[in-house]
Amino acid sequence: MATLNIPENYQAVMPYLIVKNAGRFIRFTQDVFGATEQFKTMRDEHTIMHAEVNINGSTIMFADCTDTYQQQNAGMFIYVESCDATYQKALDNGAESIMPPANQSYGRSAGVKDPFGNTWWITNP
């Protein structure tokens, strides 16, 4: 079997989202999850053609939606230090609650829908 040479800071599987207002999506992930911007290239002055953020070693790729590439959202599960604090940060940054923080068999968990249509299941183990 051939060796798979995945570039540094990438994983074998990464979500690729197409969102409305990708620039604001970057800020949301930074403010709520402490993301760092890894890469961004613009289609024009206002439209992101491709961008990447990294959250604790996991890369999310995304772009602005266009007439050709319609919005495509996802549901994501994310481990955090504090479910309650991250849930509140998400709400403070425009997310809506799907499920308030509660103790589950796998940890403390909550659900939010971000302003871009993605669902985040926020969990601290």
JSON list of N, CA and C in Angstrom, two decimals, residues 73-101:
[
{"chain": "A", "resi": 73, "resn": "ASN", "atom": "N", "xyz": [-24.20, 23.65, 3.98]},
{"chain": "A", "resi": 73, "resn": "ASN", "atom": "CA", "xyz": [-23.91, 23.68, 5.41]},
{"chain": "A", "resi": 73, "resn": "ASN", "atom": "C", "xyz": [-23.59, 22.29, 5.93]},
{"chain": "A", "resi": 74, "resn": "ALA", "atom": "N", "xyz": [-23.17, 22.25, 7.20]},
{"chain": "A", "resi": 74, "resn": "ALA", "atom": "CA", "xyz": [-22.80, 20.97, 7.82]},
{"chain": "A", "resi": 74, "resn": "ALA", "atom": "C", "xyz": [-23.16, 20.99, 9.29]},
{"chain": "A", "resi": 75, "resn": "GLY", "atom": "N", "xyz": [-23.17, 19.81, 9.86]},
{"chain": "A", "resi": 75, "resn": "GLY", "atom": "CA", "xyz": [-23.26, 19.65, 11.30]},
{"chain": "A", "resi": 75, "resn": "GLY", "atom": "C", "xyz": [-21.89, 19.21, 11.79]},
{"chain": "A", "resi": 76, "resn": "MET", "atom": "N", "xyz": [-21.39, 19.87, 12.82]},
{"chain": "A", "resi": 76, "resn": "MET", "atom": "CA", "xyz": [-20.05, 19.56, 13.33]},
{"chain": "A", "resi": 76, "resn": "MET", "atom": "C", "xyz": [-20.10, 19.30, 14.82]},
{"chain": "A", "resi": 77, "resn": "PHE", "atom": "N", "xyz": [-19.25, 18.40, 15.26]},
{"chain": "A", "resi": 77, "resn": "PHE", "atom": "CA", "xyz": [-19.09, 18.07, 16.67]},
{"chain": "A", "resi": 77, "resn": "PHE", "atom": "C", "xyz": [-17.73, 18.58, 17.08]},
{"chain": "A", "resi": 78, "resn": "ILE", "atom": "N", "xyz": [-17.67, 19.36, 18.18]},
{"chain": "A", "resi": 78, "resn": "ILE", "atom": "CA", "xyz": [-16.40, 19.95, 18.58]},
{"chain": "A", "resi": 78, "resn": "ILE", "atom": "C", "xyz": [-16.20, 19.79, 20.09]},
{"chain": "A", "resi": 79, "resn": "TYR", "atom": "N", "xyz": [-15.01, 19.32, 20.46]},
{"chain": "A", "resi": 79, "resn": "TYR", "atom": "CA", "xyz": [-14.62, 19.26, 21.87]},
{"chain": "A", "resi": 79, "resn": "TYR", "atom": "C", "xyz": [-14.02, 20.60, 22.28]},
{"chain": "A", "resi": 80, "resn": "VAL", "atom": "N", "xyz": [-14.43, 21.09, 23.43]},
{"chain": "A", "resi": 80, "resn": "VAL", "atom": "CA", "xyz": [-13.96, 22.36, 23.96]},
{"chain": "A", "resi": 80, "resn": "VAL", "atom": "C", "xyz": [-13.63, 22.20, 25.44]},
{"chain": "A", "resi": 81, "resn": "GLU", "atom": "N", "xyz": [-12.94, 23.18, 26.00]},
{"chain": "A", "resi": 81, "resn": "GLU", "atom": "CA", "xyz": [-12.61, 23.17, 27.43]},
{"chain": "A", "resi": 81, "resn": "GLU", "atom": "C", "xyz": [-13.87, 23.33, 28.28]},
{"chain": "A", "resi": 82, "resn": "SER", "atom": "N", "xyz": [-14.75, 24.25, 27.87]},
{"chain": "A", "resi": 82, "resn": "SER", "atom": "CA", "xyz": [-15.96, 24.52, 28.65]},
{"chain": "A", "resi": 82, "resn": "SER", "atom": "C", "xyz": [-17.16, 24.63, 27.72]},
{"chain": "A", "resi": 83, "resn": "CYS", "atom": "N", "xyz": [-18.05, 23.66, 27.79]},
{"chain": "A", "resi": 83, "resn": "CYS", "atom": "CA", "xyz": [-19.26, 23.67, 26.98]},
{"chain": "A", "resi": 83, "resn": "CYS", "atom": "C", "xyz": [-20.07, 24.94, 27.27]},
{"chain": "A", "resi": 84, "resn": "ASP", "atom": "N", "xyz": [-20.26, 25.24, 28.53]},
{"chain": "A", "resi": 84, "resn": "ASP", "atom": "CA", "xyz": [-21.11, 26.38, 28.91]},
{"chain": "A", "resi": 84, "resn": "ASP", "atom": "C", "xyz": [-20.55, 27.71, 28.39]},
{"chain": "A", "resi": 85, "resn": "ALA", "atom": "N", "xyz": [-19.25, 27.93, 28.57]},
{"chain": "A", "resi": 85, "resn": "ALA", "atom": "CA", "xyz": [-18.63, 29.18, 28.14]},
{"chain": "A", "resi": 85, "resn": "ALA", "atom": "C", "xyz": [-18.66, 29.31, 26.61]},
{"chain": "A", "resi": 86, "resn": "THR", "atom": "N", "xyz": [-18.37, 28.22, 25.90]},
{"chain": "A", "resi": 86, "resn": "THR", "atom": "CA", "xyz": [-18.35, 28.25, 24.44]},
{"chain": "A", "resi": 86, "resn": "THR", "atom": "C", "xyz": [-19.76, 28.44, 23.89]},
{"chain": "A", "resi": 87, "resn": "TYR", "atom": "N", "xyz": [-20.73, 27.77, 24.50]},
{"chain": "A", "resi": 87, "resn": "TYR", "atom": "CA", "xyz": [-22.13, 27.94, 24.11]},
{"chain": "A", "resi": 87, "resn": "TYR", "atom": "C", "xyz": [-22.53, 29.41, 24.23]},
{"chain": "A", "resi": 88, "resn": "GLN", "atom": "N", "xyz": [-22.17, 30.04, 25.34]},
{"chain": "A", "resi": 88, "resn": "GLN", "atom": "CA", "xyz": [-22.52, 31.45, 25.54]},
{"chain": "A", "resi": 88, "resn": "GLN", "atom": "C", "xyz": [-21.81, 32.34, 24.52]},
{"chain": "A", "resi": 89, "resn": "LYS", "atom": "N", "xyz": [-20.54, 32.06, 24.22]},
{"chain": "A", "resi": 89, "resn": "LYS", "atom": "CA", "xyz": [-19.82, 32.83, 23.20]},
{"chain": "A", "resi": 89, "resn": "LYS", "atom": "C", "xyz": [-20.52, 32.71, 21.85]},
{"chain": "A", "resi": 90, "resn": "ALA", "atom": "N", "xyz": [-20.97, 31.50, 21.53]},
{"chain": "A", "resi": 90, "resn": "ALA", "atom": "CA", "xyz": [-21.67, 31.29, 20.27]},
{"chain": "A", "resi": 90, "resn": "ALA", "atom": "C", "xyz": [-22.94, 32.15, 20.21]},
{"chain": "A", "resi": 91, "resn": "LEU", "atom": "N", "xyz": [-23.73, 32.12, 21.29]},
{"chain": "A", "resi": 91, "resn": "LEU", "atom": "CA", "xyz": [-24.95, 32.94, 21.34]},
{"chain": "A", "resi": 91, "resn": "LEU", "atom": "C", "xyz": [-24.62, 34.42, 21.22]},
{"chain": "A", "resi": 92, "resn": "ASP", "atom": "N", "xyz": [-23.57, 34.84, 21.92]},
{"chain": "A", "resi": 92, "resn": "ASP", "atom": "CA", "xyz": [-23.15, 36.25, 21.88]},
{"chain": "A", "resi": 92, "resn": "ASP", "atom": "C", "xyz": [-22.69, 36.67, 20.49]},
{"chain": "A", "resi": 93, "resn": "ASN", "atom": "N", "xyz": [-22.32, 35.71, 19.66]},
{"chain": "A", "resi": 93, "resn": "ASN", "atom": "CA", "xyz": [-21.85, 36.00, 18.31]},
{"chain": "A", "resi": 93, "resn": "ASN", "atom": "C", "xyz": [-22.87, 35.64, 17.24]},
{"chain": "A", "resi": 94, "resn": "GLY", "atom": "N", "xyz": [-24.15, 35.59, 17.62]},
{"chain": "A", "resi": 94, "resn": "GLY", "atom": "CA", "xyz": [-25.22, 35.47, 16.66]},
{"chain": "A", "resi": 94, "resn": "GLY", "atom": "C", "xyz": [-25.78, 34.08, 16.43]},
{"chain": "A", "resi": 95, "resn": "ALA", "atom": "N", "xyz": [-25.27, 33.07, 17.13]},
{"chain": "A", "resi": 95, "resn": "ALA", "atom": "CA", "xyz": [-25.82, 31.71, 16.96]},
{"chain": "A", "resi": 95, "resn": "ALA", "atom": "C", "xyz": [-27.16, 31.61, 17.69]},
{"chain": "A", "resi": 96, "resn": "GLU", "atom": "N", "xyz": [-27.97, 30.65, 17.28]},
{"chain": "A", "resi": 96, "resn": "GLU", "atom": "CA", "xyz": [-29.22, 30.38, 17.99]},
{"chain": "A", "resi": 96, "resn": "GLU", "atom": "C", "xyz": [-29.11, 29.02, 18.67]},
{"chain": "A", "resi": 97, "resn": "SER", "atom": "N", "xyz": [-29.76, 28.91, 19.80]},
{"chain": "A", "resi": 97, "resn": "SER", "atom": "CA", "xyz": [-29.69, 27.68, 20.58]},
{"chain": "A", "resi": 97, "resn": "SER", "atom": "C", "xyz": [-30.53, 26.58, 19.95]},
{"chain": "A", "resi": 98, "resn": "ILE", "atom": "N", "xyz": [-29.94, 25.40, 19.87]},
{"chain": "A", "resi": 98, "resn": "ILE", "atom": "CA", "xyz": [-30.66, 24.19, 19.49]},
{"chain": "A", "resi": 98, "resn": "ILE", "atom": "C", "xyz": [-30.92, 23.36, 20.73]},
{"chain": "A", "resi": 99, "resn": "MET", "atom": "N", "xyz": [-29.91, 23.31, 21.61]},
{"chain": "A", "resi": 99, "resn": "MET", "atom": "CA", "xyz": [-30.01, 22.57, 22.86]},
{"chain": "A", "resi": 99, "resn": "MET", "atom": "C", "xyz": [-29.11, 23.25, 23.89]},
{"chain": "A", "resi": 100, "resn": "PRO", "atom": "N", "xyz": [-29.67, 23.69, 25.01]},
{"chain": "A", "resi": 100, "resn": "PRO", "atom": "CA", "xyz": [-28.83, 24.31, 26.04]},
{"chain": "A", "resi": 100, "resn": "PRO", "atom": "C", "xyz": [-27.88, 23.28, 26.66]},
{"chain": "A", "resi": 101, "resn": "PRO", "atom": "N", "xyz": [-26.80, 23.74, 27.30]},
{"chain": "A", "resi": 101, "resn": "PRO", "atom": "CA", "xyz": [-25.86, 22.81, 27.92]},
{"chain": "A", "resi": 101, "resn": "PRO", "atom": "C", "xyz": [-26.55, 21.86, 28.89]}
]
